[in-house]
Coordinates of C-alpha atoms in Angstrom, one line a residue:
X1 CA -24.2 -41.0 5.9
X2 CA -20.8 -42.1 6.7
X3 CA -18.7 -40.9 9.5
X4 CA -16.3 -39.2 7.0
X5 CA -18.8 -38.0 5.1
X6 CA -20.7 -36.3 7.8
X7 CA -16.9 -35.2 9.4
X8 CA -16.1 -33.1 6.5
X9 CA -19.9 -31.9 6.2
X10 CA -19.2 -30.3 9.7
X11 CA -15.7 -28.8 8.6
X12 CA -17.2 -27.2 5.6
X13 CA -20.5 -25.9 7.6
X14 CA -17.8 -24.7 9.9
X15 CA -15.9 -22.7 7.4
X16 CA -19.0 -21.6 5.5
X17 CA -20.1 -19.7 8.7
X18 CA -16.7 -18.4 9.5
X19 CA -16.1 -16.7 6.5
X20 CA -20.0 -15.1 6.4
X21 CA -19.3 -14.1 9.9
X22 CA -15.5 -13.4 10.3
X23 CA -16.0 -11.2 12.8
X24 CA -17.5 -13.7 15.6
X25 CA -14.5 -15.5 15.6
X26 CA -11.4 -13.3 15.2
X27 CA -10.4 -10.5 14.1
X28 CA -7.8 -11.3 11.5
X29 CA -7.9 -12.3 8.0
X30 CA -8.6 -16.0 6.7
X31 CA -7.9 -18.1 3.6
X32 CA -8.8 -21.4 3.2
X33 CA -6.9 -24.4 1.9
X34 CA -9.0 -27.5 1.3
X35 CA -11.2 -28.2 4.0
X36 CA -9.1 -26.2 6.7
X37 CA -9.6 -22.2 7.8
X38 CA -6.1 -20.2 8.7
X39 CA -6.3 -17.5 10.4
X40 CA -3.6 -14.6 10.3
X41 CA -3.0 -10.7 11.0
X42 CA -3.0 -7.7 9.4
X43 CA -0.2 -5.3 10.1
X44 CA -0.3 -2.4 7.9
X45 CA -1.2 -3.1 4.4
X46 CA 0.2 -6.7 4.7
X47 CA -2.3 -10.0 5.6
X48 CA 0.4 -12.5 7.6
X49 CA -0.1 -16.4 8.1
X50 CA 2.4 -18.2 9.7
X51 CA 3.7 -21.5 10.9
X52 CA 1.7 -23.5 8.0
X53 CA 2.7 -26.9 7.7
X54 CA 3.8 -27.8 4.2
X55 CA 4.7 -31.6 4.6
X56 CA 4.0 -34.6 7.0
X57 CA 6.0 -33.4 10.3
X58 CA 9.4 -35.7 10.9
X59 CA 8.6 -36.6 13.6
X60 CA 8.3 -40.3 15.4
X61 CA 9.2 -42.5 12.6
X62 CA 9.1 -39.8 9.8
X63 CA 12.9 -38.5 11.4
X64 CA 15.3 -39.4 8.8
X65 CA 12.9 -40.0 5.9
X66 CA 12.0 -38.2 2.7
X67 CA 9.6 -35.1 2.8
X68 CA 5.9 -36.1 2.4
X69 CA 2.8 -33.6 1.1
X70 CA 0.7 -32.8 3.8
X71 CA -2.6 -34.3 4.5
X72 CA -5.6 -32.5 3.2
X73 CA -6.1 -29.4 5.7
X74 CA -9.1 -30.3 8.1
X75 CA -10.4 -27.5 10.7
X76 CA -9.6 -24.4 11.7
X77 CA -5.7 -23.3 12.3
X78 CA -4.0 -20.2 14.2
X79 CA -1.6 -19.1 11.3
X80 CA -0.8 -16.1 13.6
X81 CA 2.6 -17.1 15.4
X82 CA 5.6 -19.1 14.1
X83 CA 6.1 -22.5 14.6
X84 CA 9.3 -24.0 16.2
X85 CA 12.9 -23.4 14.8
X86 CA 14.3 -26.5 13.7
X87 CA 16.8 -28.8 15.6
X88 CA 20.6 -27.5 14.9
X89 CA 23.5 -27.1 16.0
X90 CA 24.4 -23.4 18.2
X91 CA 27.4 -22.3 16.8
X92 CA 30.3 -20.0 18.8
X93 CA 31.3 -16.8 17.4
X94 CA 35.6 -16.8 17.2
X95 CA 37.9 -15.8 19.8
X96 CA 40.4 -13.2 18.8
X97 CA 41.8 -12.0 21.9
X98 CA 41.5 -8.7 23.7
X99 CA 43.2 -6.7 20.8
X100 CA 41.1 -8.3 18.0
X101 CA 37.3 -6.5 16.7
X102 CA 35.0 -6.0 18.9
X103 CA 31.8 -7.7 16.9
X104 CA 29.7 -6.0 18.4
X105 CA 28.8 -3.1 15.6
X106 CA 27.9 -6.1 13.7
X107 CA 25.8 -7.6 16.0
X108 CA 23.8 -4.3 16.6
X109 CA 23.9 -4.1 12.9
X110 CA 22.0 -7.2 12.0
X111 CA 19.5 -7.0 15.1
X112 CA 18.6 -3.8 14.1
X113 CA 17.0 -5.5 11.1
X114 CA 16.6 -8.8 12.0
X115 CA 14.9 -9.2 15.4
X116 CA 11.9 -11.6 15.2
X117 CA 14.2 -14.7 16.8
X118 CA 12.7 -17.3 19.0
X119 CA 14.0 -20.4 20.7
X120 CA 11.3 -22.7 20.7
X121 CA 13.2 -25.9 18.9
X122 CA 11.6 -29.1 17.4
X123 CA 11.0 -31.3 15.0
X124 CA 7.4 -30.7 13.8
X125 CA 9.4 -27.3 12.5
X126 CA 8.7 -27.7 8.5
X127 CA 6.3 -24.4 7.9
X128 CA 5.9 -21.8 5.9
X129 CA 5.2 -17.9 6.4
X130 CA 3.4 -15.8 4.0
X131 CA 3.1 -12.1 4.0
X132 CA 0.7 -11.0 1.5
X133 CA -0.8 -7.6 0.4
X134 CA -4.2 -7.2 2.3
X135 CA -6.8 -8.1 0.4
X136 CA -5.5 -10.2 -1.8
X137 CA -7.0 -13.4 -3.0
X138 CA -7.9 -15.7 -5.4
X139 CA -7.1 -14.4 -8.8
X140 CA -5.4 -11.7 -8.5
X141 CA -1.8 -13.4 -9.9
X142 CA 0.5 -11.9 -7.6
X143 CA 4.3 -12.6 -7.6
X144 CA 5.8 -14.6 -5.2
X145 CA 9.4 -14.5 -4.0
X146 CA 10.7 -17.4 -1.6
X147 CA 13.4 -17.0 1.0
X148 CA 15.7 -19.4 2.3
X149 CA 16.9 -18.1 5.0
X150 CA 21.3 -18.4 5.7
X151 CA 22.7 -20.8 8.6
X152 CA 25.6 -23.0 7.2
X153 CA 23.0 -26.1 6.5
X154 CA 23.5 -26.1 10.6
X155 CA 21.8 -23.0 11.9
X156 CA 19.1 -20.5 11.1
X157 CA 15.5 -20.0 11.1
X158 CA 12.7 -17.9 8.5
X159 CA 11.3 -16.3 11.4
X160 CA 14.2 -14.2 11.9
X161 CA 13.5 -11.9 8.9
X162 CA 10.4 -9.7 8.4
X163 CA 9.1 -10.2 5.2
X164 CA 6.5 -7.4 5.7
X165 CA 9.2 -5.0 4.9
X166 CA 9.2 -6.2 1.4
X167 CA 5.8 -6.5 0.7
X168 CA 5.3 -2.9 2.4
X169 CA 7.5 -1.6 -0.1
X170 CA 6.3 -3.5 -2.9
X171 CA 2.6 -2.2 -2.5
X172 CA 4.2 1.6 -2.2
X173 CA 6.1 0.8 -5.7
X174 CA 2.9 -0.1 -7.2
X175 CA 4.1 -3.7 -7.8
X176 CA 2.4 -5.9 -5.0
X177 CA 4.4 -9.0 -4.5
X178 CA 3.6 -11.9 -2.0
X179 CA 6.4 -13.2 0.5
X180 CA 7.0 -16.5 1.3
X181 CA 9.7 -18.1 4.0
X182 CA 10.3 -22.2 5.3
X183 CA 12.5 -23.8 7.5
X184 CA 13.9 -26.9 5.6
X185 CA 16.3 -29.5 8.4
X186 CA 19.3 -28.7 9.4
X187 CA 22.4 -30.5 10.4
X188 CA 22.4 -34.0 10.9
X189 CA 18.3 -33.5 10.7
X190 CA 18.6 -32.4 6.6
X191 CA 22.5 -33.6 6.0
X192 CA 22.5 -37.1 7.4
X193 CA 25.8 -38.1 5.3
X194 CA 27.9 -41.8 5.3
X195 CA 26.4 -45.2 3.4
X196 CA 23.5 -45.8 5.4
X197 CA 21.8 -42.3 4.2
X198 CA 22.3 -43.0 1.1
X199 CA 21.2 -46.6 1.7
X200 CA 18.0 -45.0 2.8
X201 CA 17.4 -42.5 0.4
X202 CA 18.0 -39.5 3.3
X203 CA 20.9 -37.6 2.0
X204 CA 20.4 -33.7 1.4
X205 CA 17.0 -33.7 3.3
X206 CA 17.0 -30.1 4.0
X207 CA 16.9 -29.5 -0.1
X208 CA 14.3 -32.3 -0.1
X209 CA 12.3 -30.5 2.4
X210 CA 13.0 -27.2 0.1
X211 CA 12.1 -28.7 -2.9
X212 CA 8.7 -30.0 -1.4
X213 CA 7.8 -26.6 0.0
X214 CA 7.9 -25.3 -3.5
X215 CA 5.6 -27.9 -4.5
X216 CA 3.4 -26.5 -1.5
X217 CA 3.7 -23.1 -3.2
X218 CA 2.6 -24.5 -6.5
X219 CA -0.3 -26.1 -5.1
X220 CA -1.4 -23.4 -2.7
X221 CA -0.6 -19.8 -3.7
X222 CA -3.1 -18.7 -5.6
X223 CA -5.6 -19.2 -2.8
X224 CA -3.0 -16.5 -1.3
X225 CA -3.6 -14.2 -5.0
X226 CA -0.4 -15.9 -5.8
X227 CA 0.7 -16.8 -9.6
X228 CA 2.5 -20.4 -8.8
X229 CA 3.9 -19.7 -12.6
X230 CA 5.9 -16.6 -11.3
X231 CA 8.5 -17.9 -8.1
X232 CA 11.3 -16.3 -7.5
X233 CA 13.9 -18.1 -5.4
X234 CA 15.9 -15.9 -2.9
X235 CA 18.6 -16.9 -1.0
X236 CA 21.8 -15.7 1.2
X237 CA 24.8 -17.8 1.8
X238 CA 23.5 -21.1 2.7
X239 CA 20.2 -20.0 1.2
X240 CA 22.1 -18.8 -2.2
X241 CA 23.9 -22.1 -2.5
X242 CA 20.4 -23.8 -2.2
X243 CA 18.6 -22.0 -4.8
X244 CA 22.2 -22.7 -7.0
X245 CA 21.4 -26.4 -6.3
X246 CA 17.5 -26.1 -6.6
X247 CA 18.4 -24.5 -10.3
X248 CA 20.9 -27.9 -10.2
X249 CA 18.9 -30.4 -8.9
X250 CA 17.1 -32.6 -12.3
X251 CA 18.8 -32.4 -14.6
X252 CA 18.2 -28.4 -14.9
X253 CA 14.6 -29.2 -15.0
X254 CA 13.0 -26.3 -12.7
X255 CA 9.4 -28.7 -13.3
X256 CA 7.8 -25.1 -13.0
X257 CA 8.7 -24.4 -9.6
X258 CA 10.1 -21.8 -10.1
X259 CA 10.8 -18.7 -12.8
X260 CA 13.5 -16.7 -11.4
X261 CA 16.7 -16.6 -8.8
X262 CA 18.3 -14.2 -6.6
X263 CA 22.2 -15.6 -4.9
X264 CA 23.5 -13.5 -2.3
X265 CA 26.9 -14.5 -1.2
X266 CA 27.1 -18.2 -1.5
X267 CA 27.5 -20.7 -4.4
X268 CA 28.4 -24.3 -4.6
X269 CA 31.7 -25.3 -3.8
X270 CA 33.2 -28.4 -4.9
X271 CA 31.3 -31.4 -2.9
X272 CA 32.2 -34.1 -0.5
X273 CA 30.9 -36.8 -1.8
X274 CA 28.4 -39.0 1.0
X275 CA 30.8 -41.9 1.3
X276 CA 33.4 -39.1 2.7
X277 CA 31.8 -37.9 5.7
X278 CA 31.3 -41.6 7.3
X279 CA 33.2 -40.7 10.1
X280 CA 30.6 -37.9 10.7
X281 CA 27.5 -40.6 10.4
X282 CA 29.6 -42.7 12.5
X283 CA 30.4 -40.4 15.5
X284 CA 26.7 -39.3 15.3
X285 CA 25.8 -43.0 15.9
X286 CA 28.7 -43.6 18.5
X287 CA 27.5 -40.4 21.2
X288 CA 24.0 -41.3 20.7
X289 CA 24.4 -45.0 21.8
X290 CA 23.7 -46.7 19.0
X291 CA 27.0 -48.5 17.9
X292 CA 25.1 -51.7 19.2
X293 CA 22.5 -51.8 17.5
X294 CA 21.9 -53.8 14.3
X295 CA 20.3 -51.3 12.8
X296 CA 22.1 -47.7 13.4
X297 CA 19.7 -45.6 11.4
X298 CA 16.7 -46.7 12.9
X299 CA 17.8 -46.6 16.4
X300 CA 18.8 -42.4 15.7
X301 CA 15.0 -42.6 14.8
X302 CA 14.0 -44.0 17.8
X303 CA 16.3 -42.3 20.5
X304 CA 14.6 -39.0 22.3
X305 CA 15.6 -35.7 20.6
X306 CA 17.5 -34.6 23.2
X307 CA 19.8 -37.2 23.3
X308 CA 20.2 -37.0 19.4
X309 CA 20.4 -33.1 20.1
X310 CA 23.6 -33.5 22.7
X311 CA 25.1 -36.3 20.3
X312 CA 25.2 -34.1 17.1
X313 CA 26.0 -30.6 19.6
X314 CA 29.6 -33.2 20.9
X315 CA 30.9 -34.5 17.4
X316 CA 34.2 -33.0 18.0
X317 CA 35.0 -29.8 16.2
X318 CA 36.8 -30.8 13.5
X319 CA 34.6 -33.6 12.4
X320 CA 31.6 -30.8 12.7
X321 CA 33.5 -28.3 10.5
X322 CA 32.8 -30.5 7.8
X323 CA 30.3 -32.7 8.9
X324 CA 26.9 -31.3 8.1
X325 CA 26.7 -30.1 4.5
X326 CA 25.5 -31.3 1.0
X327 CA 27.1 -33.9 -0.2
X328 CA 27.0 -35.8 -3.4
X329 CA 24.7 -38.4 -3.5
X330 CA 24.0 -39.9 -6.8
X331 CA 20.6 -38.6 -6.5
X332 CA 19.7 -35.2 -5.8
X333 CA 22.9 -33.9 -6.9
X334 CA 24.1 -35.9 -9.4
X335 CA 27.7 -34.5 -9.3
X336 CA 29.9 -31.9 -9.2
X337 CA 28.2 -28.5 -9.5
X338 CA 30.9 -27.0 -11.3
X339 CA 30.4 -30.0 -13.4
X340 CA 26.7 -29.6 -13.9
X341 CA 27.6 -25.8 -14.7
X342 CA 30.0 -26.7 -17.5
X343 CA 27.6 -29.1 -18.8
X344 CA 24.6 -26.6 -19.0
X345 CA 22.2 -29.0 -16.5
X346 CA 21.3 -25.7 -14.9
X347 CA 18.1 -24.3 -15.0
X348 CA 17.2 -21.5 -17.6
X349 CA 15.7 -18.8 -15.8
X350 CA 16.4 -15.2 -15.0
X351 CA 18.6 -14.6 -12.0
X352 CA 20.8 -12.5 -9.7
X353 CA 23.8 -13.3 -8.2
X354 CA 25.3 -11.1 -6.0
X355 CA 28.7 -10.4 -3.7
X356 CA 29.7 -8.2 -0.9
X357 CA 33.1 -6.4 -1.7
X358 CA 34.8 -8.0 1.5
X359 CA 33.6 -11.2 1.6
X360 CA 35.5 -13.5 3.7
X361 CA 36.8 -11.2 6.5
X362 CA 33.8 -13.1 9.1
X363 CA 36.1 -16.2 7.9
X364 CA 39.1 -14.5 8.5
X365 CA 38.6 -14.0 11.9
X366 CA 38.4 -18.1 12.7
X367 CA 42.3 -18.3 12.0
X368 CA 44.1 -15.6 14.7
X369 CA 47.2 -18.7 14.9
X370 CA 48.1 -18.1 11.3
X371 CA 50.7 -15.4 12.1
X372 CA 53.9 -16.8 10.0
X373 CA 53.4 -17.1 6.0
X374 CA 54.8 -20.4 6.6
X375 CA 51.1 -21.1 8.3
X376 CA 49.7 -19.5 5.8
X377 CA 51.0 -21.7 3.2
X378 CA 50.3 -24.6 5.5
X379 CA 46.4 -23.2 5.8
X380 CA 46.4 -22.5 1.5
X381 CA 47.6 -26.1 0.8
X382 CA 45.4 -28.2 3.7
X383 CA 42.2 -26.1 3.6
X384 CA 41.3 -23.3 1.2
X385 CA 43.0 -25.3 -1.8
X386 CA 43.5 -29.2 -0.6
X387 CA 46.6 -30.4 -2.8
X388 CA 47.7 -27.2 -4.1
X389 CA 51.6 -27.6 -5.4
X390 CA 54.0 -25.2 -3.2
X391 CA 54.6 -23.7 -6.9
X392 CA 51.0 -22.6 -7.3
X393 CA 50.8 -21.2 -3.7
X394 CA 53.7 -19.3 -4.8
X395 CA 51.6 -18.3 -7.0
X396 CA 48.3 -17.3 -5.3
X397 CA 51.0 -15.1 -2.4
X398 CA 52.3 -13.3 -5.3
X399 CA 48.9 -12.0 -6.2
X400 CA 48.3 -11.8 -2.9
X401 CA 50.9 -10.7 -0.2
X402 CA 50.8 -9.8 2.7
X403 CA 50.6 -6.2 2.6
X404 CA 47.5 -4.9 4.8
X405 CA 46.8 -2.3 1.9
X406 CA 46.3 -4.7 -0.6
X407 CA 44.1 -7.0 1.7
X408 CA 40.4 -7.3 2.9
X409 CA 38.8 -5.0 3.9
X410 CA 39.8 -3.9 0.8
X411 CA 40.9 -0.1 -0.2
X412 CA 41.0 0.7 3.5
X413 CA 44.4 1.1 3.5
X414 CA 46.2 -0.6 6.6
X415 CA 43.4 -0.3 8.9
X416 CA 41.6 -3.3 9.7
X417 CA 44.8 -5.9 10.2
X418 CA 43.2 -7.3 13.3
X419 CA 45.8 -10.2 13.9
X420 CA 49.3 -10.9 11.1
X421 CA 47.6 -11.7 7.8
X422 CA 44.1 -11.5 8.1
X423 CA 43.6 -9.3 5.4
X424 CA 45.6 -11.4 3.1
X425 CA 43.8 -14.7 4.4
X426 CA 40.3 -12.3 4.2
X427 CA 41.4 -11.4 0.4
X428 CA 42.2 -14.9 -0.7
X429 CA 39.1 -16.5 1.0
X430 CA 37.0 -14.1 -0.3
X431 CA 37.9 -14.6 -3.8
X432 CA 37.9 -18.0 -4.0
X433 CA 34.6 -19.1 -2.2
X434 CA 32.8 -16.0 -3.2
X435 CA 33.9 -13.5 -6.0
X436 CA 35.5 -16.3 -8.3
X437 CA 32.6 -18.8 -7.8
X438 CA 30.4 -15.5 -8.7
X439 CA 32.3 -15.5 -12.0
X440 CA 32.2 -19.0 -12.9
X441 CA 28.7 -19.1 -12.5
X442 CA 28.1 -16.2 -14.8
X443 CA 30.7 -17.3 -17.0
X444 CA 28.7 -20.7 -17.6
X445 CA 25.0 -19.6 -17.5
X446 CA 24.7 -15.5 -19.1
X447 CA 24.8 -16.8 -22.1
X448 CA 21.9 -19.0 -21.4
X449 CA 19.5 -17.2 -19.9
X450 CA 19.2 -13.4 -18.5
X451 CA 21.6 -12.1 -15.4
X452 CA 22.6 -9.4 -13.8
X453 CA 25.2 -9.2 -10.7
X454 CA 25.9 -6.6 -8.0
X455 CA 28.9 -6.0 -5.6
X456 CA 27.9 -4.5 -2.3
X457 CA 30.0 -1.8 -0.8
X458 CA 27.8 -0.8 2.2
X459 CA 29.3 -0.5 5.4
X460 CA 33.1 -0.6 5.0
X461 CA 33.3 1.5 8.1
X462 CA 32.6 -1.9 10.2
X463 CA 35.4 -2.6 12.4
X464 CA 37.5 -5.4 10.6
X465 CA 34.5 -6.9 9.0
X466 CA 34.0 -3.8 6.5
X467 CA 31.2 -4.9 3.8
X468 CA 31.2 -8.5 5.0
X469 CA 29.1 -10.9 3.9
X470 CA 25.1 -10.3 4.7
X471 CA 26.2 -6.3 5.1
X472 CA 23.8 -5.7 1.9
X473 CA 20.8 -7.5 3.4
X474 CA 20.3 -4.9 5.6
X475 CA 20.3 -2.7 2.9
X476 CA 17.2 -5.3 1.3
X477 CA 15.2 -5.7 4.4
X478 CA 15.8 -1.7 4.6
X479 CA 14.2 -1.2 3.3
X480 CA 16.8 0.6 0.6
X481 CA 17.4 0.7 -3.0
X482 CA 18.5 -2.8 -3.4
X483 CA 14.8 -3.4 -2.8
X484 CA 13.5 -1.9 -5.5
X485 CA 15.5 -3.9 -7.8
X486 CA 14.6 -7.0 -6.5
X487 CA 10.9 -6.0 -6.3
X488 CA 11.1 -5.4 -10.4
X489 CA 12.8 -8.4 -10.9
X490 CA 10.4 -10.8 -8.5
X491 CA 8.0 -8.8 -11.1
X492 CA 9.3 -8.9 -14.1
X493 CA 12.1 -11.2 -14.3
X494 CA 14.2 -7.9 -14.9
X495 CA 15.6 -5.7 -12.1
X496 CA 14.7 -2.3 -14.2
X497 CA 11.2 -1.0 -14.5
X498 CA 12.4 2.4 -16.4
X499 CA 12.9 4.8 -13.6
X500 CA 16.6 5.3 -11.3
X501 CA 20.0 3.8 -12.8
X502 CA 20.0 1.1 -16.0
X503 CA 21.1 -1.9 -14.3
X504 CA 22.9 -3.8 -17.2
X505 CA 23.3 -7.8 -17.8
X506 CA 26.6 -9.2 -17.0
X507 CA 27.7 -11.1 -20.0
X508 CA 30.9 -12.7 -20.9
X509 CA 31.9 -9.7 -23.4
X510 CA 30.9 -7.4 -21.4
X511 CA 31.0 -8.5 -17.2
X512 CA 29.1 -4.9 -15.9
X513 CA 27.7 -5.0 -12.2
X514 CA 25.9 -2.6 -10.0
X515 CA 28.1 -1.2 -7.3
X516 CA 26.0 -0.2 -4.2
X517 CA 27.9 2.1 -1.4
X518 CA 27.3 4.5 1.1
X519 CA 27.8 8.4 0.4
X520 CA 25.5 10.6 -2.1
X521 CA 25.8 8.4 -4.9
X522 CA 25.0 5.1 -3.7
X523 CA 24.5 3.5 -7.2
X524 CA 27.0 3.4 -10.1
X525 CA 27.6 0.6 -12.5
X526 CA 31.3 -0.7 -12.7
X527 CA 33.4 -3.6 -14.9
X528 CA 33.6 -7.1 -13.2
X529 CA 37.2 -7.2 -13.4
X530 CA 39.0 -6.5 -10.3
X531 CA 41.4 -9.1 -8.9
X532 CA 40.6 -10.8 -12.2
X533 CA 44.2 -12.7 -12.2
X534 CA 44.1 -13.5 -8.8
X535 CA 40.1 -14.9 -9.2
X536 CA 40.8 -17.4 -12.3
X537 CA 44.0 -18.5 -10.6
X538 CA 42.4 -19.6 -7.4
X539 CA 39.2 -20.9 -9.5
X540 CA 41.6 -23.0 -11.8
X541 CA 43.2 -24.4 -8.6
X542 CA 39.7 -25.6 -7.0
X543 CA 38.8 -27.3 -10.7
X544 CA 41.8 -29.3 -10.5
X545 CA 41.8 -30.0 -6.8
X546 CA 37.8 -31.4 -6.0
X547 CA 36.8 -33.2 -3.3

């Protein structure tokens, strides 16, 4: 018998006698994927396995290089505690002065719901967490929905949000569905830009790295009781834009990865492109020592992460602002999304797409020095809108002046002017990047394929912020009513099931979307057509204006 042979004879002896005796070796539940036992928790009605490796760890000389499947599983494996967050970059929150908000409300806010954070950073960081009804196995076909957690493609982990919620709730509903997190790379770890990615193959890792985890999902899942034929992708901000680009990404092709999509608050903006962001690859390679060397990319591979951790933490600010993001490539993203939109290469599946009513005010607060409309014009014509005439500025200011009534927080009335025209820059930044890209989307895709659309009213009593961006998550992870929608739709492919308010699709004819608010009717269904003017203007301006 040969030595592999009688290696994976053990392994399955092993396994054999750990599942007909569970008990000997641990409490918790256990699944087994190829030759290799996990072992997870139960807590409540929900089975949990964490910090599964879904790819060859980049580490060593698999930094900077393509997502590759795992190895057959082999042995026995803890699934109950997270793995490591991944390498990024710790961002600072803005500096308004001592008469500016106090963030704290929001802080409390979103650690209230959010608290399972943990600091242990490194590369072998690509994992999955599932939380899955208890009980569940093989055959049972249950739904899956995948987060992708928010971040900025710089920041952010899965482990900070508790899927069990969900899954809790689903199993009260009478709709069990399965819930599955990764961590994909992050900053110059998943967006590597300049020639020499490309070069390489490396740009856009981090949606390589998603990309591959649903092929983990597809391969896996039902030995979870998963249906790999129902996924639903869900996503918030940097998450939202993903799943945008995952629908994107070949051609439209979803290669059965996926069956469904829910967008919170983020959706492609117009792209650098890789060549643009050299300076960004360049600085990277300058702070880390490696301007020498004859080869720049496979020195960042070799160098200790640490170093490579202080050289991406001191590319000055405004290199950094736009440094790590999706670019272009040629490859993964073919083009311009807005392009791929208007050429139909988008994936034809049920989805969601979703705002808050305030986005933009957590922007807002980056820019206290814009405090003459002579800076704002200056801000409109360098960064939100990059080569807008002074004639369409006009333009945009007449739709949106600076009149604190009129602003974001919007319909509070002249509360919430933290600094001289932050609701105006909150109003216009929130339309453009948010609400307007909302409507393109729709406006390109309902007719295709099934959506629906929600604005988020929750929490407008937050100091300055109002019902920022992420404000409705809380109201998901609740849980709260926004739940049960998305548990009927991870279901169903349809956000109704019959009971509580019709939830309409948003078509071109007739833009409806649900309106969710405090007070003692939380749900109400409205017209998409506020700020309408002032959202095709701006939209127009970014079409003509790309990268």
């Amino acid at each position: 018998m040969s030595k592999t042979m009688c290696s994976t004879l053990l392994t399955l002896i092993t396994i054999i006698s750990l599942l007909i005796c569970p008990a000997s070796t641990s409490k918790g539940p256990s699944v087994v994927l190829d030759q290799g036992l996990f072992i997870g928790r139960t807590s409540g009605n929900t089975e949990t396995y964490f910090g599964i490796p879904y790819v060859k760890q980049p580490v060593g000389n698999l930094r900077f290089r393509q997502p590759e499947p795992p190895e057959p599983y082999e042995g026995i494996y803890n699934a109950t505690e997270f793995g490591p967050i991944c390498p990024q970059v710790f961002e600072s929150t803005p500096s308004i002065g001592p008469e500016g908000l106090d963030q704290q409300a929001l802080i409390d806010l979103l650690l209230s719901v959010f608290s399972n954070v943990q600091d242990n950073v490194a590369e072998d960081c690509l994992r999955v967490n599932l939380w899955v009804p208890q009980g569940s196995r093989e055959g049972e076909n249950l739904p899956v929905v995948v987060w992708i957690h928010p971040g900025a493609f710089v920041s952010g982990t899965s482990s900070s949000y508790d899927g069990g919620v969900i899954v809790e709730r689903s199993i009260a509903n009478g709709q069990p569905i399965i819930f599955v997190s990764l961590n994909y790379r992050l900053a110059a770890f998943g967006f590597l830009p300049g020639r020499e990615a490309k070069k390489a193959g490396i740009t856009n890792l981090g949606l390589r790295d998603q990309r591959q985890g649903l092929q983990w999902i597809q391969r896996y899942i039902q030995s979870f009781g998963g249906d790999p034929r129902r996924v639903t992708l869900w996503g918030l901000n940097s998450g939202s834009i993903s799943a945008a680009l995952q629908m994107l990404n070949n051609g439209g092709n979803a290669e059965g990865l996926f069956s469904g999509a829910v967008m919170q608050s983020g959706f492609p903006l117009p792209l650098n492109n890789y060549t643009q962001l050299q300076d960004t690859y360049d600085a990277l390679v300058s702070n880390a020592g490696c301007m020498g060397s004859l080869d720049t990319l496979e020195c960042l591979r070799r160098i200790p992460l640490d170093t490579l951790m202080v050289a991406m933490q001191t590319i000055p600010p405004e290199t950094l602002d736009e440094g790590w993001e999706v670019t272009v490539d040629g490859d993964f993203i073919l083009e311009q999304p807005t392009a791929l939109l208007t050429q139909g290469n988008v994936a034809q599946v049920p989805y969601i797409i979703a705002d808050t009513d305030d986005e933009g005010t957590e922007t807002a607060l980056y820019f206290p020095e814009i405090d003459t409309e002579e800076a704002v014009r200056d801000w409109i014509a360098t960064q939100a809108l990059p080569g807008a005439s002074d004639a369409a500025i006009s333009q945009i200011l007449a739709l949106y002046p600076d009149d604190p009534a009129e602003g974001s927080p919007f319909n509070t009335g002249n509360t919430n002017q933290i600094f001289p025209h932050f609701k105006q820059i909150a109003a216009i930044e929130g339309d453009l990047e948010f609400h307007g890209l909302r409507r393109f989307f729709l406006n390109h895709t309902s007719n295709l394929q099934p959506s629906w659309s929600w604005v988020s009213q929750l929490y407008k009593d937050l100091p300055g912020i109002g019902a920022g961006t992420s404000t409705d998550l809380v109201n998901l992870f609740g849980p709260g009513e926004l739940t049960d929608y998305l548990i009927n739709f991870v279901a169903h492919g349809d956000p109704n099931n019959g009971t509580g308010l019709f939830w309409p699709r948003w078509t071109a004819t007739s833009p409806q979307v649900l309106v969710i608010a405090n007070g003692s009717t939380p749900l109400t269904i409205a017209n998409d057509t506020f700020r309408e003017e002032g959202t095709n203007l701006l939209i127009s301006l970014l079409l003509e204006n790309p990268q």
